[in-house]
């Protein structure tokens, strides 16, 4: 079954085929009937603007039908544990997914990190439980550690901007200040997309906020990846600056300590002055973004900004992803 859990557990040729198809979809902008008769069911356990709308449109533009559900809001609340169901939740996830599998040809699910149980989040315990209950392909629409839909859109944005000539380009994934400790799904995925692209990848973060060490090692084994702990040194000469906030492993092991450290790191922001030190570099962010906290509004309004193109590529990438999961590529 063609699940999309993460890209790195799939063959490289699948990544290449979906990427090429995403670029094709942006160029052609055609609506097809290739997935006519297919039905996509989506469950959003967490909020979304881009993923929800672009997935619905992706299905429509392929001739398919989609339904969006927000568990507990118009559906029963779902229980996940193996325990007598005496609480508010009236339906177990196994029945819910089992039933939906009999109606739909693929299921999309958004299940953010708990930010409390590191091992369970890293093992994608909830996503795995969801997949185990499904008899149809499951698309990860952002899980605890990975966001493959964003990852493909980011790769397509980079391929589009540089015309496929990515070798030797300096890609900086920069940690950014944020009032909250955010999950690591997007930075993990952005790091892997950049590593896979052949660019010179710089992971820039305070020493307190390194990503999971095994994931950084996996990125290093995939491409040319280095780590620096100085934002100015990282951005100087960059071709791409991708900003993202995350709490990191410390947010799980000692959230109070992480919050205290983070409060002192507000200078980790992508400013116009920092962008002026790039090699005519572009700015990327997955959105939503906090203006004048993560990045200067001037940068978002400048000709360097590519965050809206990234968001647009969510649609094209997800059309290609649905074609992949339905065996239509
Ligand atoms: N980048 C992203 O996934 O956006 P949403 O959370 O709005 O879906």
Short mmCIF file of C-alpha atoms and ligand atoms in Angstrom, two decimals:
data_model
loop_
_atom_site.label_atom_id
_atom_site.label_comp_id
_atom_site.label_asym_id
_atom_site.label_seq_id
_atom_site.Cartn_x
_atom_site.Cartn_y
_atom_site.Cartn_z
CA UNK A 1 0.00 0.00 0.00
CA UNK A 2 1.37 3.45 -0.91
CA UNK A 3 1.32 5.23 2.45
CA UNK A 4 3.18 8.54 2.72
CA UNK A 5 4.64 8.56 6.22
CA UNK A 6 8.07 10.07 5.51
CA UNK A 7 10.08 10.38 2.31
CA UNK A 8 13.24 8.77 3.65
CA UNK A 9 11.47 5.42 4.07
CA UNK A 10 10.60 5.42 0.36
CA UNK A 11 12.92 4.85 -2.63
CA UNK A 12 14.70 7.89 -4.10
CA UNK A 13 12.99 7.22 -7.44
CA UNK A 14 9.60 7.81 -5.79
CA UNK A 15 10.82 11.17 -4.45
CA UNK A 16 12.15 12.12 -7.90
CA UNK A 17 8.95 11.10 -9.69
CA UNK A 18 6.68 13.03 -7.29
CA UNK A 19 8.95 16.09 -7.44
CA UNK A 20 8.93 16.09 -11.25
CA UNK A 21 5.16 15.71 -11.24
CA UNK A 22 4.73 18.60 -8.78
CA UNK A 23 6.78 20.86 -11.07
CA UNK A 24 4.67 19.69 -14.00
CA UNK A 25 1.45 20.52 -12.16
CA UNK A 26 2.61 24.09 -11.54
CA UNK A 27 3.57 24.58 -15.18
CA UNK A 28 0.44 23.01 -16.67
CA UNK A 29 -2.06 24.13 -14.00
CA UNK A 30 -4.44 21.66 -15.59
CA UNK A 31 -7.37 20.01 -13.93
CA UNK A 32 -7.54 16.35 -14.84
CA UNK A 33 -10.00 13.53 -14.33
CA UNK A 34 -7.19 11.08 -13.50
CA UNK A 35 -8.54 10.33 -10.04
CA UNK A 36 -12.22 10.37 -10.94
CA UNK A 37 -14.17 8.12 -8.59
CA UNK A 38 -11.54 8.35 -5.84
CA UNK A 39 -12.42 9.68 -2.40
CA UNK A 40 -10.05 11.31 0.09
CA UNK A 41 -10.99 11.55 3.78
CA UNK A 42 -8.98 13.94 5.95
CA UNK A 43 -8.79 14.15 9.73
CA UNK A 44 -7.30 17.27 11.29
CA UNK A 45 -6.55 16.73 14.95
CA UNK A 46 -4.76 20.14 14.84
CA UNK A 47 -5.41 23.46 13.06
CA UNK A 48 -4.47 24.13 9.46
CA UNK A 49 -4.97 26.75 6.78
CA UNK A 50 -2.70 25.63 3.94
CA UNK A 51 -2.80 21.85 4.26
CA UNK A 52 -6.56 21.66 4.58
CA UNK A 53 -7.42 23.96 1.67
CA UNK A 54 -4.68 22.80 -0.68
CA UNK A 55 -5.50 19.11 -0.08
CA UNK A 56 -9.19 19.70 -0.80
CA UNK A 57 -8.28 21.56 -3.99
CA UNK A 58 -5.70 18.96 -4.98
CA UNK A 59 -8.35 16.23 -4.83
CA UNK A 60 -10.84 18.38 -6.76
CA UNK A 61 -8.31 19.25 -9.48
CA UNK A 62 -7.64 15.52 -10.01
CA UNK A 63 -11.36 14.78 -10.37
CA UNK A 64 -11.59 13.19 -6.89
CA UNK A 65 -13.86 13.97 -3.93
CA UNK A 66 -12.68 14.96 -0.47
CA UNK A 67 -14.17 15.24 3.01
CA UNK A 68 -12.53 17.16 5.87
CA UNK A 69 -13.21 16.12 9.46
CA UNK A 70 -12.15 17.82 12.67
CA UNK A 71 -12.34 15.09 15.32
CA UNK A 72 -14.55 16.07 18.24
CA UNK A 73 -16.13 18.91 16.28
CA UNK A 74 -19.04 17.32 14.46
CA UNK A 75 -17.62 13.81 14.92
CA UNK A 76 -17.40 11.81 18.13
CA UNK A 77 -14.33 12.39 20.21
CA UNK A 78 -11.81 9.59 19.60
CA UNK A 79 -10.12 7.48 22.25
CA UNK A 80 -6.61 6.11 21.55
CA UNK A 81 -5.74 3.99 24.57
CA UNK A 82 -6.47 0.36 25.44
CA UNK A 83 -8.51 1.22 28.51
CA UNK A 84 -12.23 1.13 29.38
CA UNK A 85 -13.75 4.11 27.57
CA UNK A 86 -15.38 5.88 30.51
CA UNK A 87 -14.33 9.42 29.50
CA UNK A 88 -15.82 11.91 27.01
CA UNK A 89 -14.54 10.04 23.95
CA UNK A 90 -17.30 7.84 22.53
CA UNK A 91 -15.43 6.17 19.64
CA UNK A 92 -12.07 4.42 19.50
CA UNK A 93 -9.62 5.44 16.77
CA UNK A 94 -9.52 1.80 15.56
CA UNK A 95 -13.25 1.80 14.76
CA UNK A 96 -13.16 5.34 13.36
CA UNK A 97 -10.30 4.62 10.96
CA UNK A 98 -11.65 1.16 10.19
CA UNK A 99 -15.01 2.64 9.15
CA UNK A 100 -13.48 5.50 7.15
CA UNK A 101 -11.25 2.99 5.34
CA UNK A 102 -14.39 1.37 4.01
CA UNK A 103 -15.66 4.67 2.58
CA UNK A 104 -12.49 6.33 1.31
CA UNK A 105 -9.66 5.40 -1.06
CA UNK A 106 -7.05 7.28 1.02
CA UNK A 107 -6.96 9.00 4.40
CA UNK A 108 -4.97 12.09 5.32
CA UNK A 109 -4.17 12.77 8.95
CA UNK A 110 -2.67 15.66 10.90
CA UNK A 111 -1.36 14.65 14.32
CA UNK A 112 1.08 17.10 15.90
CA UNK A 113 3.75 16.25 18.44
CA UNK A 114 2.71 15.83 22.07
CA UNK A 115 5.84 17.75 23.14
CA UNK A 116 5.78 15.65 26.32
CA UNK A 117 6.80 12.09 25.35
CA UNK A 118 9.94 12.28 23.18
CA UNK A 119 10.22 8.55 22.47
CA UNK A 120 6.56 8.23 21.48
CA UNK A 121 6.77 11.32 19.26
CA UNK A 122 9.99 10.15 17.60
CA UNK A 123 8.47 6.69 17.03
CA UNK A 124 5.35 8.38 15.58
CA UNK A 125 3.25 6.27 17.92
CA UNK A 126 -0.09 7.93 17.08
CA UNK A 127 0.54 7.98 13.32
CA UNK A 128 1.55 4.30 13.43
CA UNK A 129 -1.61 3.47 15.38
CA UNK A 130 -3.68 5.32 12.78
CA UNK A 131 -1.93 3.53 9.89
CA UNK A 132 -2.33 0.14 11.57
CA UNK A 133 -6.11 0.69 11.73
CA UNK A 134 -6.36 1.76 8.06
CA UNK A 135 -6.92 -0.56 5.12
CA UNK A 136 -6.29 2.27 2.61
CA UNK A 137 -3.20 4.47 1.99
CA UNK A 138 -2.54 7.12 4.63
CA UNK A 139 -0.98 10.52 3.86
CA UNK A 140 0.89 12.19 6.73
CA UNK A 141 -0.32 15.79 6.72
CA UNK A 142 2.12 16.64 9.57
CA UNK A 143 2.94 14.28 12.34
CA UNK A 144 5.08 14.55 15.45
CA UNK A 145 8.43 14.52 13.63
CA UNK A 146 7.72 14.87 9.90
CA UNK A 147 5.77 16.96 7.39
CA UNK A 148 6.29 15.21 4.03
CA UNK A 149 3.74 17.38 2.19
CA UNK A 150 5.67 20.51 3.20
CA UNK A 151 8.95 18.75 2.40
CA UNK A 152 7.92 18.05 -1.19
CA UNK A 153 6.56 21.59 -1.65
CA UNK A 154 9.84 23.01 -0.33
CA UNK A 155 11.90 20.83 -2.67
CA UNK A 156 9.75 21.89 -5.62
CA UNK A 157 10.08 25.57 -4.66
CA UNK A 158 13.87 25.24 -4.62
CA UNK A 159 13.98 23.30 -7.90
CA UNK A 160 11.71 25.89 -9.50
CA UNK A 161 13.74 28.89 -8.27
CA UNK A 162 17.16 27.50 -9.18
CA UNK A 163 16.01 25.72 -12.35
CA UNK A 164 17.20 22.41 -10.95
CA UNK A 165 20.80 23.67 -10.64
CA UNK A 166 21.09 23.27 -6.87
CA UNK A 167 24.60 21.87 -6.44
CA UNK A 168 26.82 24.15 -4.37
CA UNK A 169 24.05 26.53 -3.38
CA UNK A 170 24.19 27.53 0.30
CA UNK A 171 20.93 26.60 2.05
CA UNK A 172 20.61 27.87 5.61
CA UNK A 173 17.96 26.37 7.88
CA UNK A 174 17.94 28.92 10.67
CA UNK A 175 16.37 28.46 14.07
CA UNK A 176 14.25 31.49 14.93
CA UNK A 177 12.96 32.95 18.16
CA UNK A 178 9.32 32.25 19.02
CA UNK A 179 7.22 32.78 22.13
CA UNK A 180 6.30 29.06 22.13
CA UNK A 181 8.30 25.85 21.93
CA UNK A 182 7.18 24.47 18.57
CA UNK A 183 7.49 20.89 17.24
CA UNK A 184 10.30 19.74 14.94
CA UNK A 185 8.34 18.23 12.04
CA UNK A 186 8.98 21.09 9.62
CA UNK A 187 12.69 21.66 10.38
CA UNK A 188 13.36 17.90 10.25
CA UNK A 189 11.66 17.72 6.86
CA UNK A 190 13.26 20.92 5.51
CA UNK A 191 16.68 19.63 6.55
CA UNK A 192 16.15 16.34 4.73
CA UNK A 193 14.72 18.01 1.60
CA UNK A 194 17.74 20.30 1.40
CA UNK A 195 20.22 17.49 2.11
CA UNK A 196 18.64 15.39 -0.65
CA UNK A 197 18.84 18.30 -3.13
CA UNK A 198 22.66 18.42 -3.29
CA UNK A 199 22.92 21.92 -1.80
CA UNK A 200 25.47 22.93 0.82
CA UNK A 201 23.22 22.81 3.85
CA UNK A 202 23.89 24.80 7.01
CA UNK A 203 21.81 24.06 10.10
CA UNK A 204 22.03 27.23 12.20
CA UNK A 205 20.77 27.06 15.77
CA UNK A 206 21.75 27.94 19.32
CA UNK A 207 23.64 25.08 20.98
CA UNK A 208 20.60 24.61 23.24
CA UNK A 209 18.32 23.99 20.25
CA UNK A 210 19.97 21.37 18.07
CA UNK A 211 17.55 19.02 16.32
CA UNK A 212 17.45 15.32 17.19
CA UNK A 213 21.01 14.03 16.81
CA UNK A 214 20.01 10.91 14.84
CA UNK A 215 18.10 13.05 12.34
CA UNK A 216 21.03 15.43 11.93
CA UNK A 217 23.25 12.35 11.35
CA UNK A 218 20.78 11.01 8.79
CA UNK A 219 20.84 14.38 6.98
CA UNK A 220 24.67 14.33 7.04
CA UNK A 221 24.65 10.83 5.57
CA UNK A 222 22.28 12.06 2.82
CA UNK A 223 24.07 15.25 1.74
CA UNK A 224 26.54 17.99 2.59
CA UNK A 225 25.31 19.26 5.97
CA UNK A 226 27.14 21.32 8.59
CA UNK A 227 25.99 22.85 11.87
CA UNK A 228 26.83 26.37 13.09
CA UNK A 229 25.70 28.21 16.21
CA UNK A 230 25.97 31.79 14.96
CA UNK A 231 23.13 33.21 12.87
CA UNK A 232 25.25 35.94 11.22
CA UNK A 233 27.99 33.52 10.21
CA UNK A 234 25.35 31.15 8.82
CA UNK A 235 23.41 33.67 6.73
CA UNK A 236 26.47 35.45 5.29
CA UNK A 237 26.69 34.36 1.63
CA UNK A 238 23.51 32.27 1.74
CA UNK A 239 21.49 31.51 -1.38
CA UNK A 240 18.49 30.42 0.69
CA UNK A 241 17.48 31.35 4.22
CA UNK A 242 14.76 29.07 5.60
CA UNK A 243 13.59 30.28 9.02
CA UNK A 244 11.82 28.06 11.53
CA UNK A 245 11.29 28.01 15.27
CA UNK A 246 11.43 24.79 17.28
CA UNK A 247 11.67 23.80 20.93
CA UNK A 248 13.95 20.82 20.30
CA UNK A 249 14.75 17.89 22.59
CA UNK A 250 15.22 20.24 25.57
CA UNK A 251 11.54 21.25 25.38
CA UNK A 252 10.71 17.64 26.23
CA UNK A 253 13.34 16.97 28.89
CA UNK A 254 13.09 20.31 30.74
CA UNK A 255 10.46 22.63 29.28
CA UNK A 256 10.94 25.36 31.93
CA UNK A 257 14.69 25.49 31.28
CA UNK A 258 14.09 25.57 27.52
CA UNK A 259 11.62 28.46 27.93
CA UNK A 260 14.10 30.43 30.06
CA UNK A 261 16.90 29.94 27.53
CA UNK A 262 14.63 30.76 24.58
CA UNK A 263 13.55 34.06 26.15
CA UNK A 264 17.13 35.31 25.78
CA UNK A 265 17.38 34.36 22.10
CA UNK A 266 15.15 36.97 20.43
CA UNK A 267 18.10 38.18 18.31
CA UNK A 268 17.67 34.96 16.29
CA UNK A 269 15.42 36.69 13.73
CA UNK A 270 15.80 36.98 9.96
CA UNK A 271 16.23 40.72 9.50
CA UNK A 272 16.61 42.85 6.38
CA UNK A 273 20.18 43.59 7.47
CA UNK A 274 20.97 39.90 7.65
CA UNK A 275 19.32 39.23 4.26
CA UNK A 276 21.57 41.98 2.81
CA UNK A 277 24.59 39.78 3.58
CA UNK A 278 23.26 36.90 1.46
CA UNK A 279 24.23 36.17 -2.15
CA UNK A 280 20.98 37.68 -3.45
CA UNK A 281 19.39 34.94 -1.38
CA UNK A 282 15.74 34.03 -1.10
CA UNK A 283 13.71 33.74 2.11
CA UNK A 284 11.55 30.70 2.86
CA UNK A 285 9.13 29.81 5.64
CA UNK A 286 6.43 27.12 5.79
CA UNK A 287 3.85 29.52 7.36
CA UNK A 288 2.14 30.55 9.53
CA UNK A 289 4.86 33.00 10.55
CA UNK A 290 5.00 35.60 13.33
CA UNK A 291 6.02 38.90 11.76
CA UNK A 292 8.79 40.90 13.41
CA UNK A 293 9.45 37.97 15.72
CA UNK A 294 10.68 35.20 13.40
CA UNK A 295 11.35 37.50 10.42
CA UNK A 296 11.11 41.22 9.65
CA UNK A 297 7.92 42.18 7.79
CA UNK A 298 10.18 44.00 5.34
CA UNK A 299 11.75 40.69 4.38
CA UNK A 300 8.31 39.16 3.79
CA UNK A 301 7.45 42.11 1.51
CA UNK A 302 10.78 42.06 -0.31
CA UNK A 303 11.66 40.50 -3.66
CA UNK A 304 13.60 37.82 -1.73
CA UNK A 305 10.43 36.35 -0.22
CA UNK A 306 9.34 32.95 -1.52
CA UNK A 307 6.97 31.94 1.30
CA UNK A 308 3.87 32.39 -0.86
CA UNK A 309 5.37 30.34 -3.70
CA UNK A 310 6.12 27.63 -1.12
CA UNK A 311 2.50 27.71 -0.01
CA UNK A 312 1.34 27.55 -3.63
CA UNK A 313 3.54 24.50 -4.18
CA UNK A 314 1.61 22.71 -1.43
CA UNK A 315 -1.23 22.35 -3.95
CA UNK A 316 0.96 21.13 -6.82
CA UNK A 317 2.98 18.79 -4.59
CA UNK A 318 -0.12 17.27 -3.01
CA UNK A 319 -1.70 16.62 -6.41
CA UNK A 320 1.44 14.61 -7.19
CA UNK A 321 1.31 12.92 -3.77
CA UNK A 322 -2.32 11.84 -4.27
CA UNK A 323 -1.40 10.47 -7.69
CA UNK A 324 1.41 8.52 -6.00
CA UNK A 325 -0.73 7.04 -3.23
CA UNK A 326 -3.41 6.07 -5.74
CA UNK A 327 -0.88 4.47 -8.11
CA UNK A 328 -1.55 7.02 -10.87
CA UNK A 329 2.02 8.28 -11.44
N1 LIG B 1 2.65 24.86 6.59
C1 LIG B 1 1.49 24.29 6.96
O1 LIG B 1 1.38 23.05 7.11
O2 LIG B 1 0.45 25.15 7.08
P1 LIG B 1 -0.92 24.83 7.83
O3 LIG B 1 -0.54 24.48 9.26
O4 LIG B 1 -1.75 26.07 7.74
O5 LIG B 1 -1.57 23.65 7.18
#
